Amino acid sequence: RNRSIGRAHSKLILIGEHAVVYGQPAIALPFPTLTVTCAVEEIDTGIYIESNLYAGPIEQIPERLKGLATCIRATLQEINKHYKGFLLKIDSKIPIGRGLGSSAAIAVAIVRSLYQFFKCDLSGSKLRELVTIAETYAHGNPSGIDMESVVQDEPIWFEREKGIESVTIQSPFYLVVADTGRAGDTRSAVASIKENIDKSPLETNQSIDKIGQYTYEARQALLQGNLNQLGNLLNLAQTELDKLGVSDKGINHLVDVARSAGAFGAKLTGGGRGGCIIALAENNVQAKEICQHLNQNGAVSTWSFKVEETQKY
Ligand code: PMV
């Protein structure tokens, strides 16, 4: 039978999350270690989903996955070709709710698989439009950074309304990712910052502006290959995220562990209130050592990977 596979990788926000919702820049990186695939197969009738989150007909998809169902329907409508029915087998290695962009990655893999099935060209803008449908359900008020960083294979500089720019990485480094084992709730974290802006606008906006400033400085540090400075900036951003109320005890603990184990800097990544932290290391040996300390001190999973220098043209 005719069968097609769509793929997407996960993402990490290096710096700038939450402030990015308010127009500040953020830097995101592809996280190639964790990926999702969607295999589509034509069947006689109906649309069925098979995944570790849900298996069954699209009509009975649970409320929290409704965005994906809407995205699938919108994609088929957009492609506008005859079909009998489909089985979509989604296989995601990306833990959900950890700030790794799992919802955007699943949607990207689904849209790519369906376009590939019908051998239709998929433009970048159409992909974004269709994935936004799913992301709006998952997030409420998504800045769009999740989707952009999942679509792109390079580090990105992202500003809401302005779109993306490339980021130059002068010298390679290692990132450690550690999972608190608890799902965060990006939607409520974003909503709580909105409430804080209404209640205490001065402090809240100050933190948002500072995170924006650190993000500009981080871009410079990447350009100069200055890991010490980059590490400092990650730490400073973490302080502000904590003030904003989107960090928590478990995150702060892992951040402390990573720093004690020699990381240049560490912070939460993504929505916070659970989810993952990232830590900056110079080389593989150091990254592995930080992973080991994190594993022994409460992290449920750890990964480390090399962020390559960007190609010079
Ligand atoms: O999906 P997450 O948890 O990686 O969060 C995305 C980043 C936020 O800035 C917290 C929200 C957004 O829409 O930009």
Tab-separated table of C-alpha atoms and ligand atoms in Angstrom:
chain	number	residue	atom	x	y	z
A	1	ARG	CA	0.000	0.000	0.000
A	2	ASN	CA	0.908	3.583	-0.577
A	3	ARG	CA	2.690	4.960	2.483
A	4	SER	CA	4.567	8.189	3.291
A	5	ILE	CA	6.587	9.377	6.237
A	6	GLY	CA	6.939	12.930	7.547
A	7	ARG	CA	9.596	13.864	10.088
A	8	ALA	CA	10.369	16.711	12.487
A	9	HIS	CA	12.934	17.331	15.214
A	10	SER	CA	12.390	18.908	18.607
A	11	LYS	CA	13.724	22.304	19.630
A	12	LEU	CA	15.309	24.104	22.542
A	13	ILE	CA	15.004	27.735	23.438
A	14	LEU	CA	18.493	28.886	24.358
A	15	ILE	CA	17.331	32.199	25.769
A	16	GLY	CA	14.380	34.578	25.509
A	17	GLU	CA	11.334	32.420	26.297
A	18	HIS	CA	8.312	34.216	27.711
A	19	ALA	CA	9.798	37.642	26.919
A	20	VAL	CA	9.335	36.616	23.270
A	21	VAL	CA	5.560	36.682	23.796
A	22	TYR	CA	5.943	40.450	24.416
A	23	GLY	CA	7.989	41.223	21.335
A	24	GLN	CA	11.479	40.613	22.725
A	25	PRO	CA	13.829	38.394	20.705
A	26	ALA	CA	14.627	34.769	21.503
A	27	ILE	CA	17.232	32.316	20.247
A	28	ALA	CA	16.181	28.736	19.525
A	29	LEU	CA	18.098	25.694	18.333
A	30	PRO	CA	17.100	22.454	16.662
A	31	PHE	CA	17.423	19.537	19.091
A	32	PRO	CA	18.218	16.709	16.677
A	33	THR	CA	18.392	13.961	19.312
A	34	LEU	CA	14.634	13.744	19.812
A	35	THR	CA	12.415	13.429	16.751
A	36	VAL	CA	8.901	12.514	15.661
A	37	THR	CA	7.742	10.637	12.587
A	38	CYS	CA	4.272	10.359	11.111
A	39	ALA	CA	3.612	7.476	8.711
A	40	VAL	CA	0.396	7.787	6.706
A	41	GLU	CA	-1.281	4.931	4.947
A	42	GLU	CA	-4.477	4.963	2.927
A	43	ILE	CA	-7.258	2.761	4.324
A	44	ASP	CA	-10.767	1.977	3.130
A	45	THR	CA	-12.645	4.496	5.200
A	46	GLY	CA	-12.311	7.029	8.039
A	47	ILE	CA	-9.344	8.809	9.580
A	48	TYR	CA	-7.589	6.929	12.347
A	49	ILE	CA	-4.693	7.893	14.562
A	50	GLU	CA	-2.268	5.509	16.161
A	51	SER	CA	0.106	7.020	18.731
A	52	ASN	CA	1.173	6.589	22.312
A	53	LEU	CA	-1.120	9.492	23.273
A	54	TYR	CA	-4.241	8.233	21.576
A	55	ALA	CA	-5.337	5.474	19.238
A	56	GLY	CA	-8.691	5.537	17.470
A	57	PRO	CA	-10.890	7.481	15.084
A	58	ILE	CA	-10.295	11.209	14.699
A	59	GLU	CA	-13.872	11.937	15.811
A	60	GLN	CA	-13.116	10.635	19.300
A	61	ILE	CA	-9.777	12.336	19.805
A	62	PRO	CA	-9.432	13.646	23.391
A	63	GLU	CA	-9.969	17.350	23.992
A	64	ARG	CA	-6.275	18.160	24.532
A	65	LEU	CA	-5.410	16.750	21.087
A	66	LYS	CA	-8.237	18.502	19.246
A	67	GLY	CA	-5.751	20.908	17.672
A	68	LEU	CA	-4.102	18.016	15.836
A	69	ALA	CA	-7.451	16.779	14.534
A	70	THR	CA	-8.284	20.262	13.262
A	71	CYS	CA	-4.846	20.498	11.667
A	72	ILE	CA	-5.296	17.118	9.910
A	73	ARG	CA	-8.709	18.122	8.539
A	74	ALA	CA	-7.457	21.527	7.413
A	75	THR	CA	-4.477	19.905	5.676
A	76	LEU	CA	-6.659	17.437	3.771
A	77	GLN	CA	-9.006	20.229	2.788
A	78	GLU	CA	-6.089	22.336	1.592
A	79	ILE	CA	-4.640	19.470	-0.466
A	80	ASN	CA	-8.140	18.922	-1.855
A	81	LYS	CA	-7.613	15.503	-3.444
A	82	HIS	CA	-9.771	12.430	-3.296
A	83	TYR	CA	-9.046	9.820	-0.641
A	84	LYS	CA	-10.912	6.962	0.984
A	85	GLY	CA	-9.445	7.057	4.449
A	86	PHE	CA	-6.187	7.351	6.348
A	87	LEU	CA	-4.287	5.798	9.169
A	88	LEU	CA	-1.726	8.163	10.698
A	89	LYS	CA	0.890	6.403	12.814
A	90	ILE	CA	2.638	8.943	14.974
A	91	ASP	CA	5.836	7.918	16.713
A	92	SER	CA	7.254	10.655	18.916
A	93	LYS	CA	10.399	10.366	21.020
A	94	ILE	CA	9.830	13.885	22.323
A	95	PRO	CA	8.439	13.934	25.872
A	96	ILE	CA	5.326	16.107	25.959
A	97	GLY	CA	4.970	19.309	27.907
A	98	ARG	CA	8.708	19.659	28.490
A	99	GLY	CA	9.282	22.800	26.461
A	100	LEU	CA	10.825	20.787	23.642
A	101	GLY	CA	8.211	21.694	21.068
A	102	SER	CA	6.552	18.285	20.941
A	103	SER	CA	3.155	19.628	19.887
A	104	ALA	CA	4.596	21.711	17.033
A	105	ALA	CA	6.871	18.847	15.933
A	106	ILE	CA	3.968	16.388	15.789
A	107	ALA	CA	1.922	18.827	13.718
A	108	VAL	CA	4.854	19.467	11.347
A	109	ALA	CA	5.400	15.723	10.861
A	110	ILE	CA	1.678	15.199	10.165
A	111	VAL	CA	1.415	17.986	7.588
A	112	ARG	CA	4.617	16.880	5.847
A	113	SER	CA	3.456	13.262	5.707
A	114	LEU	CA	0.100	14.133	4.118
A	115	TYR	CA	1.640	16.442	1.512
A	116	GLN	CA	4.177	13.785	0.691
A	117	PHE	CA	1.461	11.167	0.391
A	118	PHE	CA	-0.294	13.187	-2.307
A	119	LYS	CA	3.046	14.235	-3.823
A	120	CYS	CA	2.043	17.873	-3.443
A	121	ASP	CA	4.535	20.693	-2.956
A	122	LEU	CA	4.430	22.151	0.526
A	123	SER	CA	5.581	25.730	0.821
A	124	GLY	CA	7.085	26.999	4.050
A	125	SER	CA	4.248	29.466	4.502
A	126	LYS	CA	1.542	26.814	4.000
A	127	LEU	CA	3.283	24.518	6.494
A	128	ARG	CA	3.370	27.340	9.049
A	129	GLU	CA	-0.273	28.218	8.434
A	130	LEU	CA	-1.425	24.635	8.988
A	131	VAL	CA	0.763	24.045	12.041
A	132	THR	CA	-0.433	27.299	13.602
A	133	ILE	CA	-3.921	25.777	13.736
A	134	ALA	CA	-2.653	23.023	16.030
A	135	GLU	CA	-0.412	25.363	18.030
A	136	THR	CA	-3.154	27.856	18.785
A	137	TYR	CA	-5.120	25.030	20.411
A	138	ALA	CA	-2.113	23.852	22.405
A	139	HIS	CA	-0.909	27.249	23.621
A	140	GLY	CA	-3.633	29.833	23.440
A	141	ASN	CA	-1.316	32.698	22.493
A	142	PRO	CA	1.726	31.146	20.820
A	143	SER	CA	4.512	33.497	19.793
A	144	GLY	CA	5.269	31.100	16.943
A	145	ILE	CA	8.814	30.361	18.084
A	146	ASP	CA	8.068	26.682	18.698
A	147	MET	CA	6.865	26.164	15.186
A	148	GLU	CA	9.674	28.169	13.569
A	149	SER	CA	12.413	26.352	15.425
A	150	VAL	CA	10.879	22.968	14.632
A	151	VAL	CA	10.600	23.836	10.939
A	152	GLN	CA	14.161	25.184	10.671
A	153	ASP	CA	17.313	23.069	10.723
A	154	GLU	CA	19.517	25.942	11.909
A	155	PRO	CA	19.689	28.087	15.043
A	156	ILE	CA	17.262	30.976	14.783
A	157	TRP	CA	16.813	34.484	16.090
A	158	PHE	CA	13.086	35.006	16.483
A	159	GLU	CA	11.020	38.127	17.001
A	160	ARG	CA	7.256	38.080	17.019
A	161	GLU	CA	5.772	39.891	13.993
A	162	LYS	CA	9.265	40.270	12.497
A	163	GLY	CA	10.056	36.645	11.773
A	164	ILE	CA	13.424	34.966	11.873
A	165	GLU	CA	17.068	35.720	11.244
A	166	SER	CA	20.071	33.453	11.308
A	167	VAL	CA	22.422	33.286	14.272
A	168	THR	CA	26.170	32.930	13.823
A	169	ILE	CA	27.877	30.444	16.098
A	170	GLN	CA	31.596	31.084	16.092
A	171	SER	CA	32.757	27.996	17.960
A	172	PRO	CA	30.985	24.762	18.831
A	173	PHE	CA	29.739	24.004	22.331
A	174	TYR	CA	27.735	21.334	24.107
A	175	LEU	CA	24.309	21.569	25.601
A	176	VAL	CA	23.001	19.307	28.296
A	177	VAL	CA	19.244	18.872	28.517
A	178	ALA	CA	17.747	17.492	31.730
A	179	ASP	CA	14.115	16.581	32.293
A	180	THR	CA	12.499	17.311	35.655
A	181	GLY	CA	10.097	14.487	34.805
A	182	ARG	CA	7.158	16.802	35.309
A	183	ALA	CA	5.121	18.228	32.486
A	184	GLY	CA	5.056	21.986	32.541
A	185	ASP	CA	2.042	23.987	31.504
A	186	THR	CA	3.098	26.627	29.011
A	187	ARG	CA	-0.413	27.901	28.619
A	188	SER	CA	-0.885	28.670	32.308
A	189	ALA	CA	2.690	29.968	32.680
A	190	VAL	CA	2.104	32.427	29.828
A	191	ALA	CA	-1.258	33.398	31.349
A	192	SER	CA	0.279	33.980	34.783
A	193	ILE	CA	2.810	36.440	33.365
A	194	LYS	CA	-0.049	38.270	31.708
A	195	GLU	CA	-1.733	38.537	35.116
A	196	ASN	CA	1.500	39.795	36.673
A	197	ILE	CA	1.692	42.522	34.060
A	198	ASP	CA	-1.732	43.716	35.155
A	199	LYS	CA	-0.924	43.445	38.878
A	200	SER	CA	2.671	44.684	38.995
A	201	PRO	CA	3.516	46.106	35.591
A	202	LEU	CA	6.787	47.740	36.633
A	203	GLU	CA	8.635	44.685	37.954
A	204	THR	CA	7.180	42.368	35.366
A	205	ASN	CA	8.063	44.548	32.399
A	206	GLN	CA	11.503	45.104	33.848
A	207	SER	CA	12.151	41.354	33.895
A	208	ILE	CA	10.844	40.998	30.346
A	209	ASP	CA	13.097	43.824	29.129
A	210	LYS	CA	16.112	42.358	30.917
A	211	ILE	CA	15.585	38.977	29.284
A	212	GLY	CA	15.418	40.768	25.927
A	213	GLN	CA	18.680	42.572	26.679
A	214	TYR	CA	20.403	39.313	27.707
A	215	THR	CA	19.238	37.756	24.455
A	216	TYR	CA	20.916	40.508	22.395
A	217	GLU	CA	24.078	39.986	24.433
A	218	ALA	CA	23.850	36.217	23.972
A	219	ARG	CA	23.809	36.708	20.211
A	220	GLN	CA	27.067	38.661	20.556
A	221	ALA	CA	28.570	35.994	22.790
A	222	LEU	CA	27.726	33.311	20.202
A	223	LEU	CA	29.235	35.436	17.466
A	224	GLN	CA	32.413	35.847	19.504
A	225	GLY	CA	32.532	32.257	20.731
A	226	ASN	CA	32.558	33.511	24.325
A	227	LEU	CA	31.187	30.617	26.385
A	228	ASN	CA	31.852	32.247	29.738
A	229	GLN	CA	29.753	35.222	28.778
A	230	LEU	CA	27.034	33.040	27.251
A	231	GLY	CA	26.884	31.006	30.462
A	232	ASN	CA	26.540	34.168	32.553
A	233	LEU	CA	23.693	35.346	30.382
A	234	LEU	CA	21.859	32.027	30.722
A	235	ASN	CA	22.175	32.374	34.499
A	236	LEU	CA	20.931	35.971	34.451
A	237	ALA	CA	17.940	34.990	32.304
A	238	GLN	CA	17.136	32.195	34.755
A	239	THR	CA	17.070	34.723	37.615
A	240	GLU	CA	14.486	36.791	35.749
A	241	LEU	CA	12.408	33.748	34.760
A	242	ASP	CA	12.351	32.788	38.435
A	243	LYS	CA	11.208	36.306	39.362
A	244	LEU	CA	8.476	36.036	36.727
A	245	GLY	CA	7.225	32.948	38.540
A	246	VAL	CA	7.719	30.424	35.766
A	247	SER	CA	10.595	28.520	37.361
A	248	ASP	CA	10.003	26.273	40.363
A	249	LYS	CA	11.848	24.359	43.082
A	250	GLY	CA	12.551	21.319	40.949
A	251	ILE	CA	13.929	23.410	38.091
A	252	ASN	CA	16.028	25.552	40.430
A	253	HIS	CA	17.452	22.401	41.987
A	254	LEU	CA	18.558	20.956	38.645
A	255	VAL	CA	19.964	24.341	37.610
A	256	ASP	CA	22.055	24.376	40.828
A	257	VAL	CA	23.231	20.797	40.247
A	258	ALA	CA	24.336	21.614	36.697
A	259	ARG	CA	26.209	24.715	37.823
A	260	SER	CA	27.962	22.847	40.664
A	261	ALA	CA	28.951	20.161	38.176
A	262	GLY	CA	30.842	22.782	36.181
A	263	ALA	CA	28.342	24.117	33.664
A	264	PHE	CA	29.105	27.622	32.343
A	265	GLY	CA	25.469	28.435	32.948
A	266	ALA	CA	22.063	26.797	33.274
A	267	LYS	CA	18.422	27.769	32.984
A	268	LEU	CA	14.986	26.419	32.287
A	269	THR	CA	14.026	26.043	28.638
A	270	GLY	CA	10.540	26.589	27.210
A	271	GLY	CA	7.443	27.296	29.233
A	272	GLY	CA	8.828	26.288	32.635
A	273	ARG	CA	6.944	25.119	35.768
A	274	GLY	CA	8.253	21.644	35.150
A	275	GLY	CA	9.770	20.653	31.853
A	276	CYS	CA	13.479	20.754	31.114
A	277	ILE	CA	16.596	22.704	31.905
A	278	ILE	CA	19.583	23.306	29.654
A	279	ALA	CA	23.194	23.641	30.756
A	280	LEU	CA	26.179	24.906	28.810
A	281	ALA	CA	29.371	22.844	28.554
A	282	GLU	CA	32.621	23.280	26.688
A	283	ASN	CA	33.220	19.714	25.545
A	284	ASN	CA	31.758	16.240	25.503
A	285	VAL	CA	33.592	15.056	28.629
A	286	GLN	CA	32.266	17.966	30.643
A	287	ALA	CA	28.762	17.511	29.207
A	288	LYS	CA	28.758	13.823	30.185
A	289	GLU	CA	29.899	14.686	33.696
A	290	ILE	CA	27.111	17.236	34.087
A	291	CYS	CA	24.606	14.625	32.818
A	292	GLN	CA	25.866	12.146	35.390
A	293	HIS	CA	25.448	14.618	38.260
A	294	LEU	CA	21.986	15.522	37.072
A	295	ASN	CA	20.995	11.856	36.773
A	296	GLN	CA	22.192	11.229	40.316
A	297	ASN	CA	20.371	14.273	41.659
A	298	GLY	CA	16.831	14.076	40.446
A	299	ALA	CA	16.788	14.405	36.667
A	300	VAL	CA	14.545	11.789	35.069
A	301	SER	CA	16.372	11.855	31.723
A	302	THR	CA	19.368	13.711	30.379
A	303	TRP	CA	20.720	14.204	26.878
A	304	SER	CA	23.713	16.069	25.593
A	305	PHE	CA	24.603	17.155	22.094
A	306	LYS	CA	27.039	19.282	20.183
A	307	VAL	CA	25.907	22.585	18.758
A	308	GLU	CA	28.043	23.012	15.666
A	309	GLU	CA	29.504	26.280	14.514
A	310	THR	CA	27.433	27.745	11.700
A	311	GLN	CA	28.797	27.326	8.172
A	312	LYS	CA	30.781	30.273	6.935
A	313	TYR	CA	30.033	31.247	3.380
B	1	PMV	O1	6.235	25.348	24.137
B	1	PMV	P1	7.265	25.789	25.120
B	1	PMV	O2	7.028	25.264	26.483
B	1	PMV	O3	8.641	25.614	24.598
B	1	PMV	O4	7.128	27.381	25.280
B	1	PMV	C1	7.286	28.237	24.218
B	1	PMV	C2	7.947	29.505	24.621
B	1	PMV	C3	7.120	30.526	25.358
B	1	PMV	O5	7.814	31.748	25.177
B	1	PMV	C4	7.047	30.215	26.828
B	1	PMV	C5	5.710	30.652	24.819
B	1	PMV	C6	5.628	31.185	23.415
B	1	PMV	O6	4.566	30.983	22.799
B	1	PMV	O7	6.575	31.813	22.941
